[in-house]
Amino acid sequence: MYVANEGKLVAFVPPDHADTVLEAMRAHPLGKESVRIGTCVEDHPGMVVAATGLGGTRVVDMPLGEQLPRIC
């Protein structure tokens, strides 16, 4: 999550439009594998919480230091 990943899009969309946006993205060849990866909730204001593989949750920390672009 902290490394450059060119060609990816993360879109925050109102819940009542999410299915329509996802359908439109999947209709394009470059978006055919688009998926919903999360939901904004009021349970953890100002924090990102991820589900673990064991069924628990953990806080996703802010990156440390300056995030510099990758030089190829």
PDB file of C-alpha atoms in Angstrom:
ATOM      1  CA  MET A   1       0.000   0.000   0.000  1.00  0.00           C
ATOM      2  CA  TYR A   2       2.955   2.322   0.427  1.00  0.00           C
ATOM      3  CA  VAL A   3       4.753   1.722  -2.871  1.00  0.00           C
ATOM      4  CA  ALA A   4       3.992   3.346  -6.216  1.00  0.00           C
ATOM      5  CA  ASN A   5       1.466   1.345  -8.194  1.00  0.00           C
ATOM      6  CA  GLU A   6       0.964   2.934 -11.583  1.00  0.00           C
ATOM      7  CA  GLY A   7      -2.247   2.311 -13.469  1.00  0.00           C
ATOM      8  CA  LYS A   8      -4.481   1.880 -10.416  1.00  0.00           C
ATOM      9  CA  LEU A   9      -7.473   3.940  -9.305  1.00  0.00           C
ATOM     10  CA  VAL A  10      -9.056   4.292  -5.895  1.00  0.00           C
ATOM     11  CA  ALA A  11     -12.419   6.073  -6.074  1.00  0.00           C
ATOM     12  CA  PHE A  12     -14.512   7.220  -3.130  1.00  0.00           C
ATOM     13  CA  VAL A  13     -18.114   7.043  -4.328  1.00  0.00           C
ATOM     14  CA  PRO A  14     -21.379   7.588  -2.426  1.00  0.00           C
ATOM     15  CA  PRO A  15     -22.827   4.170  -1.492  1.00  0.00           C
ATOM     16  CA  ASP A  16     -25.981   4.690  -3.551  1.00  0.00           C
ATOM     17  CA  HIS A  17     -23.848   5.171  -6.712  1.00  0.00           C
ATOM     18  CA  ALA A  18     -21.209   2.493  -6.068  1.00  0.00           C
ATOM     19  CA  ASP A  19     -22.821  -0.309  -8.081  1.00  0.00           C
ATOM     20  CA  THR A  20     -23.435   1.980 -11.076  1.00  0.00           C
ATOM     21  CA  VAL A  21     -19.845   3.256 -11.039  1.00  0.00           C
ATOM     22  CA  LEU A  22     -18.464  -0.258 -10.667  1.00  0.00           C
ATOM     23  CA  GLU A  23     -20.575  -1.471 -13.591  1.00  0.00           C
ATOM     24  CA  ALA A  24     -19.301   1.399 -15.768  1.00  0.00           C
ATOM     25  CA  MET A  25     -15.698   0.678 -14.811  1.00  0.00           C
ATOM     26  CA  ARG A  26     -16.061  -3.027 -15.595  1.00  0.00           C
ATOM     27  CA  ALA A  27     -17.511  -2.176 -19.020  1.00  0.00           C
ATOM     28  CA  HIS A  28     -14.105  -0.784 -20.063  1.00  0.00           C
ATOM     29  CA  PRO A  29     -11.380  -3.319 -20.963  1.00  0.00           C
ATOM     30  CA  LEU A  30      -8.912  -1.750 -18.500  1.00  0.00           C
ATOM     31  CA  GLY A  31     -11.444  -1.879 -15.671  1.00  0.00           C
ATOM     32  CA  LYS A  32     -12.844  -5.363 -16.179  1.00  0.00           C
ATOM     33  CA  GLU A  33     -11.349  -6.569 -12.863  1.00  0.00           C
ATOM     34  CA  SER A  34     -12.612  -3.606 -10.804  1.00  0.00           C
ATOM     35  CA  VAL A  35     -13.817  -4.463  -7.301  1.00  0.00           C
ATOM     36  CA  ARG A  36     -15.093  -2.745  -4.198  1.00  0.00           C
ATOM     37  CA  ILE A  37     -12.373  -2.966  -1.548  1.00  0.00           C
ATOM     38  CA  GLY A  38     -13.797  -1.044   1.390  1.00  0.00           C
ATOM     39  CA  THR A  39     -16.491   1.029   2.983  1.00  0.00           C
ATOM     40  CA  CYS A  40     -16.378   4.340   4.857  1.00  0.00           C
ATOM     41  CA  VAL A  41     -18.026   4.003   8.266  1.00  0.00           C
ATOM     42  CA  GLU A  42     -18.444   6.210  11.326  1.00  0.00           C
ATOM     43  CA  ASP A  43     -16.980   3.581  13.710  1.00  0.00           C
ATOM     44  CA  HIS A  44     -13.377   4.801  13.387  1.00  0.00           C
ATOM     45  CA  PRO A  45     -13.335   8.539  12.546  1.00  0.00           C
ATOM     46  CA  GLY A  46     -10.091   9.675  10.927  1.00  0.00           C
ATOM     47  CA  MET A  47      -8.629   6.157  10.812  1.00  0.00           C
ATOM     48  CA  VAL A  48      -8.295   3.379   8.282  1.00  0.00           C
ATOM     49  CA  VAL A  49      -8.986  -0.073   9.699  1.00  0.00           C
ATOM     50  CA  ALA A  50      -8.250  -3.208   7.665  1.00  0.00           C
ATOM     51  CA  ALA A  51      -9.617  -6.709   8.092  1.00  0.00           C
ATOM     52  CA  THR A  52      -6.933  -9.315   8.745  1.00  0.00           C
ATOM     53  CA  GLY A  53      -6.739 -12.795   7.262  1.00  0.00           C
ATOM     54  CA  LEU A  54      -7.634 -14.238  10.669  1.00  0.00           C
ATOM     55  CA  GLY A  55     -10.891 -12.299  10.946  1.00  0.00           C
ATOM     56  CA  GLY A  56      -9.643  -9.500  13.198  1.00  0.00           C
ATOM     57  CA  THR A  57      -8.951  -5.867  12.400  1.00  0.00           C
ATOM     58  CA  ARG A  58      -5.914  -3.603  12.592  1.00  0.00           C
ATOM     59  CA  VAL A  59      -5.293   0.106  12.158  1.00  0.00           C
ATOM     60  CA  VAL A  60      -3.437   0.988   8.960  1.00  0.00           C
ATOM     61  CA  ASP A  61      -0.732   3.434  10.039  1.00  0.00           C
ATOM     62  CA  MET A  62       0.128   6.595   8.130  1.00  0.00           C
ATOM     63  CA  PRO A  63       3.328   6.233   6.100  1.00  0.00           C
ATOM     64  CA  LEU A  64       6.473   7.403   7.863  1.00  0.00           C
ATOM     65  CA  GLY A  65       8.556  10.122   6.269  1.00  0.00           C
ATOM     66  CA  GLU A  66       8.292  11.575   2.801  1.00  0.00           C
ATOM     67  CA  GLN A  67       6.761   9.384   0.095  1.00  0.00           C
ATOM     68  CA  LEU A  68       9.010   9.841  -2.920  1.00  0.00           C
ATOM     69  CA  PRO A  69       8.184   8.763  -6.454  1.00  0.00           C
ATOM     70  CA  ARG A  70       9.842   5.615  -7.702  1.00  0.00           C
ATOM     71  CA  ILE A  71      12.568   6.266 -10.257  1.00  0.00           C
ATOM     72  CA  CYS A  72      12.658   3.628 -12.996  1.00  0.00           C
TER      73      CYS A  72
END
